[in-house]
Amino acid sequence: LSDIAAVMGLEVDNAAIHGATTGLTGIYAESGVNAVAFGGAITFAKIVEMETAIAAANGDISTQAYLTTPNIRGAGKTTLKFSGAGANGPIWEGNEMNGYRAEVTNNVSKVMNSSTKTGGSSHGIVFGCWDTLMIGEWGAMEITADPYTLLGQGMVRVVGYLLIDEKLKYG
Protein backbone atom coordinates (compact mmCIF):
# COMPACT_ATOMS: atom_id res chain seq x y z
CA LEU A 1 0.00 0.00 0.00
CA SER A 2 2.86 2.39 0.66
CA ASP A 3 3.96 1.99 -2.99
CA ILE A 4 0.49 3.03 -4.17
CA ALA A 5 0.52 6.02 -1.83
CA ALA A 6 3.97 7.03 -3.13
CA VAL A 7 2.79 6.87 -6.75
CA MET A 8 -0.28 8.95 -5.88
CA GLY A 9 2.01 11.51 -4.18
CA LEU A 10 4.13 11.75 -7.33
CA GLU A 11 0.97 12.39 -9.34
CA VAL A 12 -0.01 15.20 -6.96
CA ASP A 13 3.41 16.80 -7.55
CA ASN A 14 3.09 16.31 -11.31
CA ALA A 15 -0.40 17.88 -11.37
CA ALA A 16 0.79 20.84 -9.28
CA ILE A 17 3.61 21.49 -11.75
CA HIS A 18 1.95 20.68 -15.08
CA GLY A 19 -1.75 20.60 -14.37
CA ALA A 20 -4.09 17.78 -15.24
CA THR A 21 -6.78 17.13 -17.78
CA THR A 22 -9.32 17.12 -14.94
CA GLY A 23 -9.10 20.83 -14.20
CA LEU A 24 -5.90 21.44 -12.24
CA THR A 25 -4.05 24.33 -13.86
CA GLY A 26 -0.50 23.68 -12.65
CA ILE A 27 2.39 26.13 -12.41
CA TYR A 28 3.29 25.85 -16.11
CA ALA A 29 -0.12 27.18 -17.19
CA GLU A 30 -0.97 29.42 -14.22
CA SER A 31 -1.77 33.00 -15.24
CA GLY A 32 0.64 35.63 -13.96
CA VAL A 33 3.64 33.30 -13.81
CA ASN A 34 6.77 34.77 -15.41
CA ALA A 35 8.41 32.73 -18.14
CA VAL A 36 11.96 33.07 -19.40
CA ALA A 37 12.73 31.43 -22.72
CA PHE A 38 16.19 29.90 -22.72
CA GLY A 39 16.34 29.22 -26.45
CA GLY A 40 18.86 26.44 -25.95
CA ALA A 41 21.28 25.31 -23.27
CA ILE A 42 21.28 26.47 -19.66
CA THR A 43 23.27 29.67 -19.10
CA PHE A 44 24.08 31.64 -15.98
CA ALA A 45 22.64 34.79 -17.62
CA LYS A 46 19.25 33.08 -18.05
CA ILE A 47 19.30 31.85 -14.45
CA VAL A 48 19.88 35.43 -13.28
CA GLU A 49 17.13 36.62 -15.68
CA MET A 50 14.67 34.23 -13.97
CA GLU A 51 15.58 35.62 -10.55
CA THR A 52 15.33 39.20 -11.83
CA ALA A 53 11.89 38.63 -13.39
CA ILE A 54 10.52 37.44 -10.06
CA ALA A 55 12.10 40.30 -8.12
CA ALA A 56 10.78 42.86 -10.64
CA ALA A 57 7.26 41.50 -10.08
CA ASN A 58 7.67 41.75 -6.29
CA GLY A 59 7.61 37.96 -6.15
CA ASP A 60 10.68 37.41 -4.01
CA ILE A 61 8.64 37.33 -0.82
CA SER A 62 9.96 34.18 0.83
CA THR A 63 12.57 31.48 0.46
CA GLN A 64 13.01 30.69 -3.21
CA ALA A 65 14.37 27.57 -4.88
CA TYR A 66 14.89 25.97 -8.28
CA LEU A 67 13.21 22.78 -9.41
CA THR A 68 14.30 21.11 -12.62
CA THR A 69 15.13 17.82 -14.30
CA PRO A 70 18.15 15.58 -13.69
CA ASN A 71 19.30 16.49 -17.23
CA ILE A 72 19.47 20.20 -16.37
CA ARG A 73 21.38 19.42 -13.16
CA GLY A 74 23.91 17.46 -15.20
CA ALA A 75 24.26 20.27 -17.72
CA GLY A 76 24.52 22.86 -14.94
CA LYS A 77 27.32 20.93 -13.25
CA THR A 78 29.36 20.93 -16.45
CA THR A 79 28.59 24.46 -17.69
CA LEU A 80 30.69 27.35 -16.41
CA LYS A 81 28.98 30.55 -15.26
CA PHE A 82 31.19 32.75 -17.43
CA SER A 83 33.34 32.11 -20.47
CA GLY A 84 36.99 33.10 -20.39
CA ALA A 85 39.63 33.25 -17.69
CA GLY A 86 39.24 34.27 -14.09
CA ALA A 87 37.42 32.99 -11.04
CA ASN A 88 34.70 30.78 -12.36
CA GLY A 89 32.68 27.77 -11.41
CA PRO A 90 29.80 25.68 -12.68
CA ILE A 91 26.22 27.00 -12.70
CA TRP A 92 25.13 24.13 -10.41
CA GLU A 93 27.32 23.71 -7.32
CA GLY A 94 26.36 21.28 -4.57
CA ASN A 95 22.59 21.62 -4.35
CA GLU A 96 22.47 25.28 -5.39
CA MET A 97 22.31 27.57 -8.39
CA ASN A 98 23.44 31.15 -7.76
CA GLY A 99 23.05 30.74 -4.00
CA TYR A 100 19.49 29.38 -4.16
CA ARG A 101 18.52 25.81 -3.27
CA ALA A 102 18.16 23.62 -6.35
CA GLU A 103 16.32 20.28 -6.49
CA VAL A 104 15.57 17.77 -9.22
CA THR A 105 12.61 15.62 -10.04
CA ASN A 106 11.41 13.67 -13.03
CA ASN A 107 8.06 15.43 -12.53
CA VAL A 108 9.46 18.55 -14.16
CA SER A 109 9.33 17.10 -17.62
CA LYS A 110 9.99 18.58 -20.97
CA VAL A 111 8.22 21.87 -21.61
CA MET A 112 4.58 21.03 -22.12
CA ASN A 113 1.79 22.41 -24.22
CA SER A 114 -0.70 23.58 -21.57
CA SER A 115 -3.77 22.58 -23.52
CA THR A 116 -2.73 19.14 -24.76
CA LYS A 117 -0.30 18.23 -21.93
CA THR A 118 2.17 16.91 -24.53
CA GLY A 119 5.92 17.27 -24.33
CA GLY A 120 8.29 19.57 -26.16
CA SER A 121 12.01 19.48 -26.80
CA SER A 122 13.33 21.52 -23.85
CA HIS A 123 13.67 20.58 -20.21
CA GLY A 124 12.02 22.96 -17.79
CA ILE A 125 13.43 24.97 -14.91
CA VAL A 126 11.01 26.38 -12.35
CA PHE A 127 12.17 29.06 -9.90
CA GLY A 128 9.91 30.46 -7.25
CA CYS A 129 8.64 30.66 -3.70
CA TRP A 130 7.53 27.08 -3.16
CA ASP A 131 5.80 27.84 0.12
CA THR A 132 3.23 29.86 -1.84
CA LEU A 133 2.05 26.79 -3.77
CA MET A 134 -1.12 25.72 -2.02
CA ILE A 135 -2.31 22.12 -2.39
CA GLY A 136 -5.69 21.39 -0.86
CA GLU A 137 -6.84 17.87 -0.12
CA TRP A 138 -10.49 16.99 0.47
CA GLY A 139 -10.86 13.97 2.67
CA ALA A 140 -8.18 11.38 2.98
CA MET A 141 -6.37 9.25 0.45
CA GLU A 142 -8.41 6.10 -0.03
CA ILE A 143 -6.98 2.81 -1.20
CA THR A 144 -9.55 0.09 -1.72
CA ALA A 145 -9.12 -3.58 -2.62
CA ASP A 146 -11.81 -4.86 -4.97
CA PRO A 147 -11.76 -8.69 -4.94
CA TYR A 148 -14.78 -9.06 -7.22
CA THR A 149 -14.13 -7.26 -10.55
CA LEU A 150 -11.24 -9.52 -11.60
CA LEU A 151 -12.27 -12.59 -9.61
CA GLY A 152 -12.59 -14.75 -12.74
CA GLN A 153 -8.92 -14.05 -13.53
CA GLY A 154 -7.71 -14.77 -10.00
CA MET A 155 -6.70 -11.16 -9.36
CA VAL A 156 -7.60 -8.38 -6.96
CA ARG A 157 -8.11 -4.87 -8.33
CA VAL A 158 -6.68 -2.07 -6.14
CA VAL A 159 -8.10 1.42 -6.59
CA GLY A 160 -6.83 4.68 -5.11
CA TYR A 161 -8.79 7.92 -4.69
CA LEU A 162 -7.47 11.34 -3.81
CA LEU A 163 -9.28 14.65 -4.29
CA ILE A 164 -6.97 17.67 -4.53
CA ASP A 165 -6.73 21.16 -5.95
CA GLU A 166 -3.76 23.48 -6.32
CA LYS A 167 -3.33 27.21 -6.62
CA LEU A 168 -0.57 29.72 -6.22
CA LYS A 169 -1.13 31.93 -3.18
CA TYR A 170 -0.07 34.97 -5.18
CA GLY A 171 -0.52 35.21 -8.90
PDB file of C-alpha atoms in Angstrom:
ATOM      1  CA  LEU A   1       0.000   0.000   0.000  1.00  0.00           C
ATOM      2  CA  SER A   2       2.864   2.394   0.657  1.00  0.00           C
ATOM      3  CA  ASP A   3       3.958   1.985  -2.987  1.00  0.00           C
ATOM      4  CA  ILE A   4       0.488   3.028  -4.174  1.00  0.00           C
ATOM      5  CA  ALA A   5       0.520   6.025  -1.830  1.00  0.00           C
ATOM      6  CA  ALA A   6       3.974   7.028  -3.129  1.00  0.00           C
ATOM      7  CA  VAL A   7       2.786   6.870  -6.747  1.00  0.00           C
ATOM      8  CA  MET A   8      -0.279   8.953  -5.880  1.00  0.00           C
ATOM      9  CA  GLY A   9       2.010  11.505  -4.182  1.00  0.00           C
ATOM     10  CA  LEU A  10       4.130  11.750  -7.326  1.00  0.00           C
ATOM     11  CA  GLU A  11       0.973  12.391  -9.337  1.00  0.00           C
ATOM     12  CA  VAL A  12      -0.009  15.201  -6.956  1.00  0.00           C
ATOM     13  CA  ASP A  13       3.405  16.803  -7.553  1.00  0.00           C
ATOM     14  CA  ASN A  14       3.086  16.310 -11.310  1.00  0.00           C
ATOM     15  CA  ALA A  15      -0.397  17.877 -11.371  1.00  0.00           C
ATOM     16  CA  ALA A  16       0.791  20.843  -9.281  1.00  0.00           C
ATOM     17  CA  ILE A  17       3.610  21.486 -11.751  1.00  0.00           C
ATOM     18  CA  HIS A  18       1.949  20.679 -15.079  1.00  0.00           C
ATOM     19  CA  GLY A  19      -1.754  20.598 -14.365  1.00  0.00           C
ATOM     20  CA  ALA A  20      -4.091  17.779 -15.236  1.00  0.00           C
ATOM     21  CA  THR A  21      -6.776  17.131 -17.777  1.00  0.00           C
ATOM     22  CA  THR A  22      -9.325  17.118 -14.945  1.00  0.00           C
ATOM     23  CA  GLY A  23      -9.097  20.829 -14.198  1.00  0.00           C
ATOM     24  CA  LEU A  24      -5.901  21.441 -12.243  1.00  0.00           C
ATOM     25  CA  THR A  25      -4.048  24.327 -13.858  1.00  0.00           C
ATOM     26  CA  GLY A  26      -0.500  23.681 -12.652  1.00  0.00           C
ATOM     27  CA  ILE A  27       2.388  26.129 -12.408  1.00  0.00           C
ATOM     28  CA  TYR A  28       3.286  25.845 -16.111  1.00  0.00           C
ATOM     29  CA  ALA A  29      -0.125  27.181 -17.193  1.00  0.00           C
ATOM     30  CA  GLU A  30      -0.972  29.421 -14.215  1.00  0.00           C
ATOM     31  CA  SER A  31      -1.766  32.999 -15.240  1.00  0.00           C
ATOM     32  CA  GLY A  32       0.642  35.629 -13.963  1.00  0.00           C
ATOM     33  CA  VAL A  33       3.644  33.297 -13.808  1.00  0.00           C
ATOM     34  CA  ASN A  34       6.773  34.772 -15.406  1.00  0.00           C
ATOM     35  CA  ALA A  35       8.409  32.733 -18.136  1.00  0.00           C
ATOM     36  CA  VAL A  36      11.963  33.073 -19.401  1.00  0.00           C
ATOM     37  CA  ALA A  37      12.732  31.430 -22.724  1.00  0.00           C
ATOM     38  CA  PHE A  38      16.194  29.900 -22.720  1.00  0.00           C
ATOM     39  CA  GLY A  39      16.341  29.222 -26.451  1.00  0.00           C
ATOM     40  CA  GLY A  40      18.862  26.445 -25.952  1.00  0.00           C
ATOM     41  CA  ALA A  41      21.278  25.313 -23.268  1.00  0.00           C
ATOM     42  CA  ILE A  42      21.275  26.474 -19.663  1.00  0.00           C
ATOM     43  CA  THR A  43      23.268  29.674 -19.099  1.00  0.00           C
ATOM     44  CA  PHE A  44      24.078  31.643 -15.977  1.00  0.00           C
ATOM     45  CA  ALA A  45      22.645  34.786 -17.615  1.00  0.00           C
ATOM     46  CA  LYS A  46      19.249  33.078 -18.053  1.00  0.00           C
ATOM     47  CA  ILE A  47      19.302  31.852 -14.447  1.00  0.00           C
ATOM     48  CA  VAL A  48      19.878  35.435 -13.280  1.00  0.00           C
ATOM     49  CA  GLU A  49      17.131  36.618 -15.677  1.00  0.00           C
ATOM     50  CA  MET A  50      14.669  34.235 -13.970  1.00  0.00           C
ATOM     51  CA  GLU A  51      15.576  35.624 -10.552  1.00  0.00           C
ATOM     52  CA  THR A  52      15.333  39.199 -11.828  1.00  0.00           C
ATOM     53  CA  ALA A  53      11.892  38.633 -13.385  1.00  0.00           C
ATOM     54  CA  ILE A  54      10.517  37.437 -10.060  1.00  0.00           C
ATOM     55  CA  ALA A  55      12.104  40.301  -8.121  1.00  0.00           C
ATOM     56  CA  ALA A  56      10.781  42.863 -10.640  1.00  0.00           C
ATOM     57  CA  ALA A  57       7.259  41.499 -10.085  1.00  0.00           C
ATOM     58  CA  ASN A  58       7.672  41.751  -6.285  1.00  0.00           C
ATOM     59  CA  GLY A  59       7.606  37.963  -6.151  1.00  0.00           C
ATOM     60  CA  ASP A  60      10.680  37.406  -4.011  1.00  0.00           C
ATOM     61  CA  ILE A  61       8.641  37.325  -0.823  1.00  0.00           C
ATOM     62  CA  SER A  62       9.964  34.179   0.831  1.00  0.00           C
ATOM     63  CA  THR A  63      12.570  31.481   0.463  1.00  0.00           C
ATOM     64  CA  GLN A  64      13.014  30.688  -3.213  1.00  0.00           C
ATOM     65  CA  ALA A  65      14.366  27.575  -4.883  1.00  0.00           C
ATOM     66  CA  TYR A  66      14.888  25.974  -8.278  1.00  0.00           C
ATOM     67  CA  LEU A  67      13.208  22.783  -9.414  1.00  0.00           C
ATOM     68  CA  THR A  68      14.297  21.111 -12.621  1.00  0.00           C
ATOM     69  CA  THR A  69      15.135  17.818 -14.301  1.00  0.00           C
ATOM     70  CA  PRO A  70      18.154  15.582 -13.695  1.00  0.00           C
ATOM     71  CA  ASN A  71      19.301  16.491 -17.230  1.00  0.00           C
ATOM     72  CA  ILE A  72      19.469  20.196 -16.370  1.00  0.00           C
ATOM     73  CA  ARG A  73      21.375  19.419 -13.159  1.00  0.00           C
ATOM     74  CA  GLY A  74      23.908  17.461 -15.195  1.00  0.00           C
ATOM     75  CA  ALA A  75      24.256  20.273 -17.715  1.00  0.00           C
ATOM     76  CA  GLY A  76      24.520  22.860 -14.938  1.00  0.00           C
ATOM     77  CA  LYS A  77      27.324  20.928 -13.245  1.00  0.00           C
ATOM     78  CA  THR A  78      29.365  20.930 -16.453  1.00  0.00           C
ATOM     79  CA  THR A  79      28.595  24.459 -17.687  1.00  0.00           C
ATOM     80  CA  LEU A  80      30.692  27.354 -16.413  1.00  0.00           C
ATOM     81  CA  LYS A  81      28.985  30.552 -15.262  1.00  0.00           C
ATOM     82  CA  PHE A  82      31.191  32.752 -17.427  1.00  0.00           C
ATOM     83  CA  SER A  83      33.344  32.109 -20.470  1.00  0.00           C
ATOM     84  CA  GLY A  84      36.985  33.098 -20.388  1.00  0.00           C
ATOM     85  CA  ALA A  85      39.632  33.247 -17.693  1.00  0.00           C
ATOM     86  CA  GLY A  86      39.240  34.275 -14.092  1.00  0.00           C
ATOM     87  CA  ALA A  87      37.416  32.991 -11.043  1.00  0.00           C
ATOM     88  CA  ASN A  88      34.703  30.777 -12.356  1.00  0.00           C
ATOM     89  CA  GLY A  89      32.682  27.766 -11.415  1.00  0.00           C
ATOM     90  CA  PRO A  90      29.803  25.679 -12.679  1.00  0.00           C
ATOM     91  CA  ILE A  91      26.225  27.005 -12.703  1.00  0.00           C
ATOM     92  CA  TRP A  92      25.128  24.133 -10.409  1.00  0.00           C
ATOM     93  CA  GLU A  93      27.319  23.711  -7.323  1.00  0.00           C
ATOM     94  CA  GLY A  94      26.363  21.280  -4.569  1.00  0.00           C
ATOM     95  CA  ASN A  95      22.592  21.622  -4.354  1.00  0.00           C
ATOM     96  CA  GLU A  96      22.471  25.278  -5.393  1.00  0.00           C
ATOM     97  CA  MET A  97      22.315  27.571  -8.387  1.00  0.00           C
ATOM     98  CA  ASN A  98      23.443  31.154  -7.762  1.00  0.00           C
ATOM     99  CA  GLY A  99      23.052  30.742  -4.000  1.00  0.00           C
ATOM    100  CA  TYR A 100      19.486  29.380  -4.159  1.00  0.00           C
ATOM    101  CA  ARG A 101      18.521  25.808  -3.267  1.00  0.00           C
ATOM    102  CA  ALA A 102      18.156  23.617  -6.350  1.00  0.00           C
ATOM    103  CA  GLU A 103      16.324  20.283  -6.488  1.00  0.00           C
ATOM    104  CA  VAL A 104      15.570  17.769  -9.222  1.00  0.00           C
ATOM    105  CA  THR A 105      12.609  15.615 -10.040  1.00  0.00           C
ATOM    106  CA  ASN A 106      11.408  13.675 -13.030  1.00  0.00           C
ATOM    107  CA  ASN A 107       8.057  15.432 -12.526  1.00  0.00           C
ATOM    108  CA  VAL A 108       9.462  18.546 -14.157  1.00  0.00           C
ATOM    109  CA  SER A 109       9.330  17.099 -17.616  1.00  0.00           C
ATOM    110  CA  LYS A 110       9.990  18.584 -20.975  1.00  0.00           C
ATOM    111  CA  VAL A 111       8.220  21.866 -21.610  1.00  0.00           C
ATOM    112  CA  MET A 112       4.581  21.031 -22.125  1.00  0.00           C
ATOM    113  CA  ASN A 113       1.785  22.413 -24.221  1.00  0.00           C
ATOM    114  CA  SER A 114      -0.695  23.584 -21.567  1.00  0.00           C
ATOM    115  CA  SER A 115      -3.774  22.580 -23.522  1.00  0.00           C
ATOM    116  CA  THR A 116      -2.726  19.143 -24.764  1.00  0.00           C
ATOM    117  CA  LYS A 117      -0.296  18.234 -21.935  1.00  0.00           C
ATOM    118  CA  THR A 118       2.166  16.915 -24.530  1.00  0.00           C
ATOM    119  CA  GLY A 119       5.923  17.275 -24.331  1.00  0.00           C
ATOM    120  CA  GLY A 120       8.285  19.569 -26.162  1.00  0.00           C
ATOM    121  CA  SER A 121      12.008  19.478 -26.796  1.00  0.00           C
ATOM    122  CA  SER A 122      13.328  21.519 -23.851  1.00  0.00           C
ATOM    123  CA  HIS A 123      13.674  20.579 -20.208  1.00  0.00           C
ATOM    124  CA  GLY A 124      12.022  22.962 -17.789  1.00  0.00           C
ATOM    125  CA  ILE A 125      13.430  24.973 -14.912  1.00  0.00           C
ATOM    126  CA  VAL A 126      11.007  26.380 -12.345  1.00  0.00           C
ATOM    127  CA  PHE A 127      12.167  29.063  -9.896  1.00  0.00           C
ATOM    128  CA  GLY A 128       9.911  30.458  -7.247  1.00  0.00           C
ATOM    129  CA  CYS A 129       8.638  30.663  -3.705  1.00  0.00           C
ATOM    130  CA  TRP A 130       7.526  27.080  -3.164  1.00  0.00           C
ATOM    131  CA  ASP A 131       5.803  27.840   0.122  1.00  0.00           C
ATOM    132  CA  THR A 132       3.227  29.864  -1.837  1.00  0.00           C
ATOM    133  CA  LEU A 133       2.055  26.790  -3.773  1.00  0.00           C
ATOM    134  CA  MET A 134      -1.119  25.721  -2.018  1.00  0.00           C
ATOM    135  CA  ILE A 135      -2.311  22.124  -2.391  1.00  0.00           C
ATOM    136  CA  GLY A 136      -5.692  21.395  -0.857  1.00  0.00           C
ATOM    137  CA  GLU A 137      -6.843  17.871  -0.122  1.00  0.00           C
ATOM    138  CA  TRP A 138     -10.488  16.986   0.474  1.00  0.00           C
ATOM    139  CA  GLY A 139     -10.860  13.973   2.668  1.00  0.00           C
ATOM    140  CA  ALA A 140      -8.181  11.378   2.982  1.00  0.00           C
ATOM    141  CA  MET A 141      -6.374   9.248   0.455  1.00  0.00           C
ATOM    142  CA  GLU A 142      -8.410   6.101  -0.030  1.00  0.00           C
ATOM    143  CA  ILE A 143      -6.982   2.809  -1.200  1.00  0.00           C
ATOM    144  CA  THR A 144      -9.550   0.089  -1.720  1.00  0.00           C
ATOM    145  CA  ALA A 145      -9.118  -3.581  -2.617  1.00  0.00           C
ATOM    146  CA  ASP A 146     -11.806  -4.863  -4.974  1.00  0.00           C
ATOM    147  CA  PRO A 147     -11.757  -8.694  -4.936  1.00  0.00           C
ATOM    148  CA  TYR A 148     -14.782  -9.061  -7.223  1.00  0.00           C
ATOM    149  CA  THR A 149     -14.131  -7.263 -10.551  1.00  0.00           C
ATOM    150  CA  LEU A 150     -11.236  -9.520 -11.599  1.00  0.00           C
ATOM    151  CA  LEU A 151     -12.269 -12.592  -9.614  1.00  0.00           C
ATOM    152  CA  GLY A 152     -12.586 -14.750 -12.737  1.00  0.00           C
ATOM    153  CA  GLN A 153      -8.918 -14.051 -13.534  1.00  0.00           C
ATOM    154  CA  GLY A 154      -7.715 -14.772  -9.999  1.00  0.00           C
ATOM    155  CA  MET A 155      -6.697 -11.157  -9.360  1.00  0.00           C
ATOM    156  CA  VAL A 156      -7.599  -8.375  -6.958  1.00  0.00           C
ATOM    157  CA  ARG A 157      -8.109  -4.871  -8.325  1.00  0.00           C
ATOM    158  CA  VAL A 158      -6.679  -2.075  -6.143  1.00  0.00           C
ATOM    159  CA  VAL A 159      -8.103   1.423  -6.593  1.00  0.00           C
ATOM    160  CA  GLY A 160      -6.827   4.676  -5.114  1.00  0.00           C
ATOM    161  CA  TYR A 161      -8.788   7.915  -4.689  1.00  0.00           C
ATOM    162  CA  LEU A 162      -7.474  11.345  -3.810  1.00  0.00           C
ATOM    163  CA  LEU A 163      -9.278  14.646  -4.292  1.00  0.00           C
ATOM    164  CA  ILE A 164      -6.965  17.668  -4.533  1.00  0.00           C
ATOM    165  CA  ASP A 165      -6.728  21.156  -5.946  1.00  0.00           C
ATOM    166  CA  GLU A 166      -3.763  23.483  -6.315  1.00  0.00           C
ATOM    167  CA  LYS A 167      -3.332  27.214  -6.625  1.00  0.00           C
ATOM    168  CA  LEU A 168      -0.565  29.716  -6.221  1.00  0.00           C
ATOM    169  CA  LYS A 169      -1.129  31.926  -3.182  1.00  0.00           C
ATOM    170  CA  TYR A 170      -0.065  34.972  -5.185  1.00  0.00           C
ATOM    171  CA  GLY A 171      -0.517  35.205  -8.899  1.00  0.00           C
TER     172      GLY A 171
END
